[in-house]
Short mmCIF file of C-alpha atoms in Angstrom, two decimals:
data_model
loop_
_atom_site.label_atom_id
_atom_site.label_comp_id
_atom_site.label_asym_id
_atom_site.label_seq_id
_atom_site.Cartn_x
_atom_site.Cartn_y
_atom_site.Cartn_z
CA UNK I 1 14.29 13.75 -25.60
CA UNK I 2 14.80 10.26 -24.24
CA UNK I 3 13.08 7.19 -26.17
CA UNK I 4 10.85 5.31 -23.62
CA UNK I 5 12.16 1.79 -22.38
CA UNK I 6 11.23 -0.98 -24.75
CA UNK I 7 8.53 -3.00 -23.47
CA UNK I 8 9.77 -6.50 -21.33
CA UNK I 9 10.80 -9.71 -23.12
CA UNK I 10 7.73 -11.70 -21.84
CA UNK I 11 9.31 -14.84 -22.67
CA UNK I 12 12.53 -13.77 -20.36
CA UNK I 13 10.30 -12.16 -17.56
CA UNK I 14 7.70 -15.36 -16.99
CA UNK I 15 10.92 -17.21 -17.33
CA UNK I 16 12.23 -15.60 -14.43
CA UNK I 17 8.99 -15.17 -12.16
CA UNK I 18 9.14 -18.75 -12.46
CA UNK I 19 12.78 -19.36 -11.66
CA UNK I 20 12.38 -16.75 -8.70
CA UNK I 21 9.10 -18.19 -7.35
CA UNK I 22 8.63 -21.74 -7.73
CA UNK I 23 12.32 -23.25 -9.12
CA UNK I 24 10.80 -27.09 -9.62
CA UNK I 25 8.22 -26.10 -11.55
CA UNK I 26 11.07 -23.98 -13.84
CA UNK I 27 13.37 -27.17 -13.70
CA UNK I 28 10.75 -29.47 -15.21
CA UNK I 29 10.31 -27.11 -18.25
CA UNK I 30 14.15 -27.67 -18.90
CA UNK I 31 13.04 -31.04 -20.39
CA UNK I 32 10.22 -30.15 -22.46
CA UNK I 33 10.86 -28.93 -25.83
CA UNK I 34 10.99 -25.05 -27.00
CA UNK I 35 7.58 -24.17 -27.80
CA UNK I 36 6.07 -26.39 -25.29
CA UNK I 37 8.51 -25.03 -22.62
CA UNK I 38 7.28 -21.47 -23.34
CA UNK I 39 3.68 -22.21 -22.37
CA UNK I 40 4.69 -24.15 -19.15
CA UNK I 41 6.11 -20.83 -18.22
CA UNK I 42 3.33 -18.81 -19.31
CA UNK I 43 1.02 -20.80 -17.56
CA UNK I 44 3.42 -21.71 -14.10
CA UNK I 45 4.05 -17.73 -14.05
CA UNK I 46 0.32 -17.14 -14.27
CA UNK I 47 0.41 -19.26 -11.18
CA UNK I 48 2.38 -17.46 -9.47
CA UNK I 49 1.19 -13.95 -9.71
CA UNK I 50 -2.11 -15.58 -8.36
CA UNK I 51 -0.13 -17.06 -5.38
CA UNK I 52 1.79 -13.81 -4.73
CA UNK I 53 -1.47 -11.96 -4.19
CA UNK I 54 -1.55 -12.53 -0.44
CA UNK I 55 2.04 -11.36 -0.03
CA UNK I 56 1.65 -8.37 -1.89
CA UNK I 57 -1.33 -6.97 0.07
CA UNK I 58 -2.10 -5.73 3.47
CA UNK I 59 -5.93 -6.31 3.26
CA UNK I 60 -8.16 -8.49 1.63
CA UNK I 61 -9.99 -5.96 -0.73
CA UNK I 62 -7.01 -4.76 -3.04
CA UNK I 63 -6.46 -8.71 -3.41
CA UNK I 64 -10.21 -9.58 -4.08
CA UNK I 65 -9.28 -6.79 -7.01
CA UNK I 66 -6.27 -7.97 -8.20
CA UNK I 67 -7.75 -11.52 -8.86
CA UNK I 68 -10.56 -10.32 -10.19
CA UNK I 69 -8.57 -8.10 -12.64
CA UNK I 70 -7.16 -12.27 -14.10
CA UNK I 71 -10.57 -13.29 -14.28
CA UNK I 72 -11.66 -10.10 -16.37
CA UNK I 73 -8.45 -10.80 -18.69
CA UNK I 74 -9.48 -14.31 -19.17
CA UNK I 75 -12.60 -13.34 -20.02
CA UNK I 76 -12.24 -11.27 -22.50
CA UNK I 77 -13.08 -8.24 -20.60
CA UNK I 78 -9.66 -6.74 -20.33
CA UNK I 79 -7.98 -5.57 -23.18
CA UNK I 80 -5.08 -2.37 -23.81
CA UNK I 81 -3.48 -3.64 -20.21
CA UNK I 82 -3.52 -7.20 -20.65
CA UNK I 83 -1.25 -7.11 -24.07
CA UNK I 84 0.63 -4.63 -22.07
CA UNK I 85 1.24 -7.78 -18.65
CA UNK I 86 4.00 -9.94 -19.83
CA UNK I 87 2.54 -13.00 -17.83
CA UNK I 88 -1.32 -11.88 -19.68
CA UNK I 89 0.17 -11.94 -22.92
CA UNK I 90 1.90 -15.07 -22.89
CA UNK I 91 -0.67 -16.70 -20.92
CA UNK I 92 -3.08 -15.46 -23.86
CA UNK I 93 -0.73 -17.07 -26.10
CA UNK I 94 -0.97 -19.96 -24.54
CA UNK I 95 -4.13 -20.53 -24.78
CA UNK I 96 -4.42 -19.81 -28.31
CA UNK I 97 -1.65 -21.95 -29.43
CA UNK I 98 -2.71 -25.10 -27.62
CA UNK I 99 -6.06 -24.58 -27.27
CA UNK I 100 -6.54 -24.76 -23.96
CA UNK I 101 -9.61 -24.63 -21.87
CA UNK I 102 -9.93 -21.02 -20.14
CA UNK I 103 -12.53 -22.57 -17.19
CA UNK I 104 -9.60 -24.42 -15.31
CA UNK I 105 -7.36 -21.22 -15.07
CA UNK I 106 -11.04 -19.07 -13.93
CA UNK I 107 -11.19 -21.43 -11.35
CA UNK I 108 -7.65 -21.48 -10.07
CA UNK I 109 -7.82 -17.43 -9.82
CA UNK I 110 -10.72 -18.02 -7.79
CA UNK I 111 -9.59 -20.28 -5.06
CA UNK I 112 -6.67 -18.59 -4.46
CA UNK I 113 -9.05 -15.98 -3.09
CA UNK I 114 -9.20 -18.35 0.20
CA UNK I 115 -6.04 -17.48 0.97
CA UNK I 116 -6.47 -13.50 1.40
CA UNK I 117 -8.64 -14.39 4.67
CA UNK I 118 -7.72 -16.44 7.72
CA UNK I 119 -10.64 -18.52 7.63
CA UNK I 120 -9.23 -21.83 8.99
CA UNK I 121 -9.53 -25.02 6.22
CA UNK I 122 -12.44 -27.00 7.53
CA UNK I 123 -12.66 -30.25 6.63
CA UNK I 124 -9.87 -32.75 4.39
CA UNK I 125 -12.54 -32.70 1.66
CA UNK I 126 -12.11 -28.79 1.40
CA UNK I 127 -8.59 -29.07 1.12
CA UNK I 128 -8.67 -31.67 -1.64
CA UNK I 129 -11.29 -29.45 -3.38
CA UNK I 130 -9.04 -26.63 -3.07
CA UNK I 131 -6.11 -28.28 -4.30
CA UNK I 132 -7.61 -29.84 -7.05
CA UNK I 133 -9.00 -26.68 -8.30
CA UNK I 134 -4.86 -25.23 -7.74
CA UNK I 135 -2.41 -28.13 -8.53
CA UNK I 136 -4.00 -30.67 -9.93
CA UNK I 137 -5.24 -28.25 -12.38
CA UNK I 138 -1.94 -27.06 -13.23
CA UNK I 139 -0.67 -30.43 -13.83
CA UNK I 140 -3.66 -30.94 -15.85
CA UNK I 141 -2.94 -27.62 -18.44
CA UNK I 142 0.44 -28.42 -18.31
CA UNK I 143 -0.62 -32.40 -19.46
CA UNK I 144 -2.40 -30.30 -22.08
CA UNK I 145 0.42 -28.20 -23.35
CA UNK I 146 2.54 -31.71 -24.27
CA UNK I 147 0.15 -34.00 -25.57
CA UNK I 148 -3.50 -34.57 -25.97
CA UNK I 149 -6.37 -34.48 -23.30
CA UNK I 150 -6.73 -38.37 -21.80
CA UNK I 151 -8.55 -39.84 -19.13
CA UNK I 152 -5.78 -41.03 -17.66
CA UNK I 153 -3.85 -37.73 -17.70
CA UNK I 154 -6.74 -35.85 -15.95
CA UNK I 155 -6.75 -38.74 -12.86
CA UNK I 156 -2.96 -38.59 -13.09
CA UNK I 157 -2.87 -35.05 -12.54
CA UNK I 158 -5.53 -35.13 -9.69
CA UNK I 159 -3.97 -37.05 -7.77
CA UNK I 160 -0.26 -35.26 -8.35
CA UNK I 161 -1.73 -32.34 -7.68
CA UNK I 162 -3.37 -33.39 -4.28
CA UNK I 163 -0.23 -35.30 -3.28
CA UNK I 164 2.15 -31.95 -4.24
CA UNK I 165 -0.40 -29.72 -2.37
CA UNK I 166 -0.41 -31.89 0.82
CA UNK I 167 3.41 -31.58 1.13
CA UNK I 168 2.97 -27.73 0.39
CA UNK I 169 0.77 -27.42 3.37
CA UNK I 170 3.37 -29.34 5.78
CA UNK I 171 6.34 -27.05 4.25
CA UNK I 172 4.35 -24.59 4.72
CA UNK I 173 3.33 -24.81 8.17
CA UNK I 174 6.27 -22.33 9.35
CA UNK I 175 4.94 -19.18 7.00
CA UNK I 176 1.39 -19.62 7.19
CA UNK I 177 1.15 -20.29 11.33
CA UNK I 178 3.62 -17.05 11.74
CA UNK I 179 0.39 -15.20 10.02
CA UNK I 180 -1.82 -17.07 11.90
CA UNK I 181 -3.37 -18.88 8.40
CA UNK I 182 -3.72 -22.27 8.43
CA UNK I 183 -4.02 -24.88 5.65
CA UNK I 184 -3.93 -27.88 7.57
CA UNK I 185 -7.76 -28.38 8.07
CA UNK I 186 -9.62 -28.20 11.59
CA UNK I 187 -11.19 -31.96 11.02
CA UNK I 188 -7.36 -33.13 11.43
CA UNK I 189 -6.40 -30.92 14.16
CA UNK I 190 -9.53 -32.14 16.32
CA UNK I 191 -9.16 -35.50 15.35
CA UNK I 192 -5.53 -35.46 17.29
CA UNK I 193 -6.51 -33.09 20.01
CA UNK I 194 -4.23 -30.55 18.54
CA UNK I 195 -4.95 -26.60 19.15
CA UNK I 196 -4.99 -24.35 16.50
CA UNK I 197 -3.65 -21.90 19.04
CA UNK I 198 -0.70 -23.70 19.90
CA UNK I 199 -0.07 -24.09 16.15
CA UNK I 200 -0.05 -20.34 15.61
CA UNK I 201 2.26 -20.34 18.78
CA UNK I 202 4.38 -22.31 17.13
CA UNK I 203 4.70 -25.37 19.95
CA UNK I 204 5.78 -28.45 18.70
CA UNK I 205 3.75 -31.17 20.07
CA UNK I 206 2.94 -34.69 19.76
CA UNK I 207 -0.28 -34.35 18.80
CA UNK I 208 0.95 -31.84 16.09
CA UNK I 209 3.28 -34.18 14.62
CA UNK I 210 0.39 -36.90 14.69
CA UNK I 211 -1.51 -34.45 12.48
CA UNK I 212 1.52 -33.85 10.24
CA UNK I 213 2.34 -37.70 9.94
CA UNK I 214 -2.06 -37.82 8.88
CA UNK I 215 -1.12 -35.79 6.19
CA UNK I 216 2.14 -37.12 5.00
CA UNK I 217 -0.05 -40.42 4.89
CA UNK I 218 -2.25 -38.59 2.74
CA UNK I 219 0.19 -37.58 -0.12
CA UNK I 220 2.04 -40.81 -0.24
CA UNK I 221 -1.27 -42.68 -0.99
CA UNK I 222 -1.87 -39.67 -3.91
CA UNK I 223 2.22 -40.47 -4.72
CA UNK I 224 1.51 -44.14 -5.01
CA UNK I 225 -1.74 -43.73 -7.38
CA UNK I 226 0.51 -41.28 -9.60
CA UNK I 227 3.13 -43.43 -9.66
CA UNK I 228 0.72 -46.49 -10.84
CA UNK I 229 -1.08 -43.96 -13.69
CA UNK I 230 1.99 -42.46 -15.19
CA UNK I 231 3.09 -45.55 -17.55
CA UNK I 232 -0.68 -45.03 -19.20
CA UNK I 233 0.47 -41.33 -20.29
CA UNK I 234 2.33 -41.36 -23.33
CA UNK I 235 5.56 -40.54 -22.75
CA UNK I 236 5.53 -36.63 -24.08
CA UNK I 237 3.28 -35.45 -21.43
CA UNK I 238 5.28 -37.06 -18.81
CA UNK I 239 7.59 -34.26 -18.18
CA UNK I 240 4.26 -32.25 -16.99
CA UNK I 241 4.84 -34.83 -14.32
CA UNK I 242 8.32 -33.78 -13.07
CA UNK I 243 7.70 -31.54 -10.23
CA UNK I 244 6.11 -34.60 -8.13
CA UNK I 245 9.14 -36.33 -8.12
CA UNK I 246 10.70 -32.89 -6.16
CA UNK I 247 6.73 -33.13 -4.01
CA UNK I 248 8.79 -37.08 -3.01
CA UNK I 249 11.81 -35.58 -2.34
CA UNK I 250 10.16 -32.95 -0.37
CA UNK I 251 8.27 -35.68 1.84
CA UNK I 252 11.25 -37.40 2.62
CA UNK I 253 13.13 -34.49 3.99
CA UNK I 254 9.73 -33.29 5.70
CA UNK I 255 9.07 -36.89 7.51
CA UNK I 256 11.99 -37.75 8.80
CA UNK I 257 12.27 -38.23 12.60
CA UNK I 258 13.04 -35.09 15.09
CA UNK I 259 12.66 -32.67 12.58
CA UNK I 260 10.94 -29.42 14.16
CA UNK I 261 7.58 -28.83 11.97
CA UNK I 262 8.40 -24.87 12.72
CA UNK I 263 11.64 -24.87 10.97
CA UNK I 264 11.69 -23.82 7.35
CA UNK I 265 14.03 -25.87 4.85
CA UNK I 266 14.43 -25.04 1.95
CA UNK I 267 15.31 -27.19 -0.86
CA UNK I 268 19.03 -26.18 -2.87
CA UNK I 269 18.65 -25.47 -6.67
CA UNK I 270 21.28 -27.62 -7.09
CA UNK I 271 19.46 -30.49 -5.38
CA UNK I 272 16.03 -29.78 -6.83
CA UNK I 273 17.48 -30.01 -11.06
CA UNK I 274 19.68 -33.18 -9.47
CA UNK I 275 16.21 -34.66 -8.85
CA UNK I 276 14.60 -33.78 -11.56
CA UNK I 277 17.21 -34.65 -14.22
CA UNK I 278 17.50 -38.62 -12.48
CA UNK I 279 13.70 -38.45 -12.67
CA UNK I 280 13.72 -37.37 -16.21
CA UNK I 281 16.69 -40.61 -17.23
CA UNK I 282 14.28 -42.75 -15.57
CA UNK I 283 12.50 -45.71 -16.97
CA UNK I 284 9.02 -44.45 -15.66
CA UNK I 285 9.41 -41.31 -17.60
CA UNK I 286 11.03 -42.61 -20.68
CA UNK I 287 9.57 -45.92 -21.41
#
């Protein structure tokens, strides 16, 4: 009779849900010590399973249960099958080991559950709400996992958060009009005359690139606030910080002239640990 397959390595498998799913966010944990590194993962693979949720289901019901199945776990209400979830377990671990605060990661779960409808994004408030419950929060736990809560960490990582999340949205715009979801919220659209229709059409307009450049305008304002808070975090948690200098890089690419908003382009590995490791040499993150 055949022994049954040893349970996963959850260190190896978060390790490469992250690497698979959201590479910059993988990268920056390259620069932060062992133990440390192994909670960035447990925590940025945590994130992604939540993301994933709307790929991996054809209705929103079996989503509204998988997300709920997180919350349970992170409230205690889930037991045999979380120690038996690679991402639960180290997540769990996590938490124990650097004491962080379960409310944030709640919250995240629960956002993400605007993304299993195709209820358009109202207003710019509700975006900034909903990114600050996603990335900035993640920036936040991650500030957590290197060094100890500051006031200056938590506006840091609002505002790296909201700045990341806006350049998200305008990547995005390719994958979420093709499903006919939209992140890019209805105040902006109006504001330029710009149909939601011909978004999900996928017609590349003037007055959709005036929305676009609204946006861009948005994050580099977030960019420039991050980059003026980041000298008042001591220089451990910095590395938390990393994955906005890819969000800059990202902006760059995304802004420059005659570029087709439709067209997906995806960053090179290569490129995005080339970023990352200058970032990581330089004076703002070392001194």
């Amino acid at each position: 009779m055949s022994k049954p397959a040893p349970p996963p390595d959850s260190v190896a498998f978060c390790a490469d849900l992250v690497r698979s799913h959201d590479f910059p966010r993988y990268a920056a944990t390259l620069f932060a010590p062992a133990a440390e590194r192994r909670a960035l993962l447990a925590l940025y693979a945590f994130n992604v399973e939540i993301v994933r949720v709307r790929d991996q289901v054809s209705q929103p019901l079996p989503g509204e249960i998988r997300l709920q199945w997180w919350t349970d776990m992170l409230s205690g209400h889930v037991h045999g099958s979380a120690e038996g979830n690679p991402v639960a377990a180290e997540l769990l671990r996590a938490v124990r080991d650097f004491d962080l605060p379960i409310e944030p990661l709640l919250l995240l779960a629960e956002e993400h559950q605007f993304d299993l409808y195709n209820d358009p994004m109202p207003t710019m408030a509700a975006l900034e709400g909903y990114l600050a419950a996603t990335s900035s929060a993640l920036f936040a736990l991650a500030a957590q996992v290197l060094g100890p809560p500051s006031e200056a960490a938590e506006h840091l990582a609002r505002h790296a958060g909201l700045a990341q999340g806006i350049v998200q949205v305008i990547a995005n715009l390719p994958r979420d009009a093709a499903r006919r979801q939209l992140f890019v919220p209805q105040q902006v659209l109006e504001k330029h005359n710009c149909s939601m229709e011909d978004v999900f059409a996928g017609k590349e307009t003037p007055n959709l690139h005036a929305v676009l450049e609204q946006l861009a305008g948005e994050a580099r304002q977030h960019m420039t606030a991050a980059a003026s808070l980041l000298a008042q975090v001591a220089p451990p948690v910095r590395p938390a910080f990393l994955p906005l200098r890819q969000a800059q890089a990202d902006l760059k690419r995304l802004s420059r002239p005659g570029r087709n908003p439709f067209t997906l382009q995806p960053t090179s590995r290569l490129r995005t640990l080339w970023t990352l490791w200058r970032a990581s040499r330089s004076r703002e993150f070392t001194k």
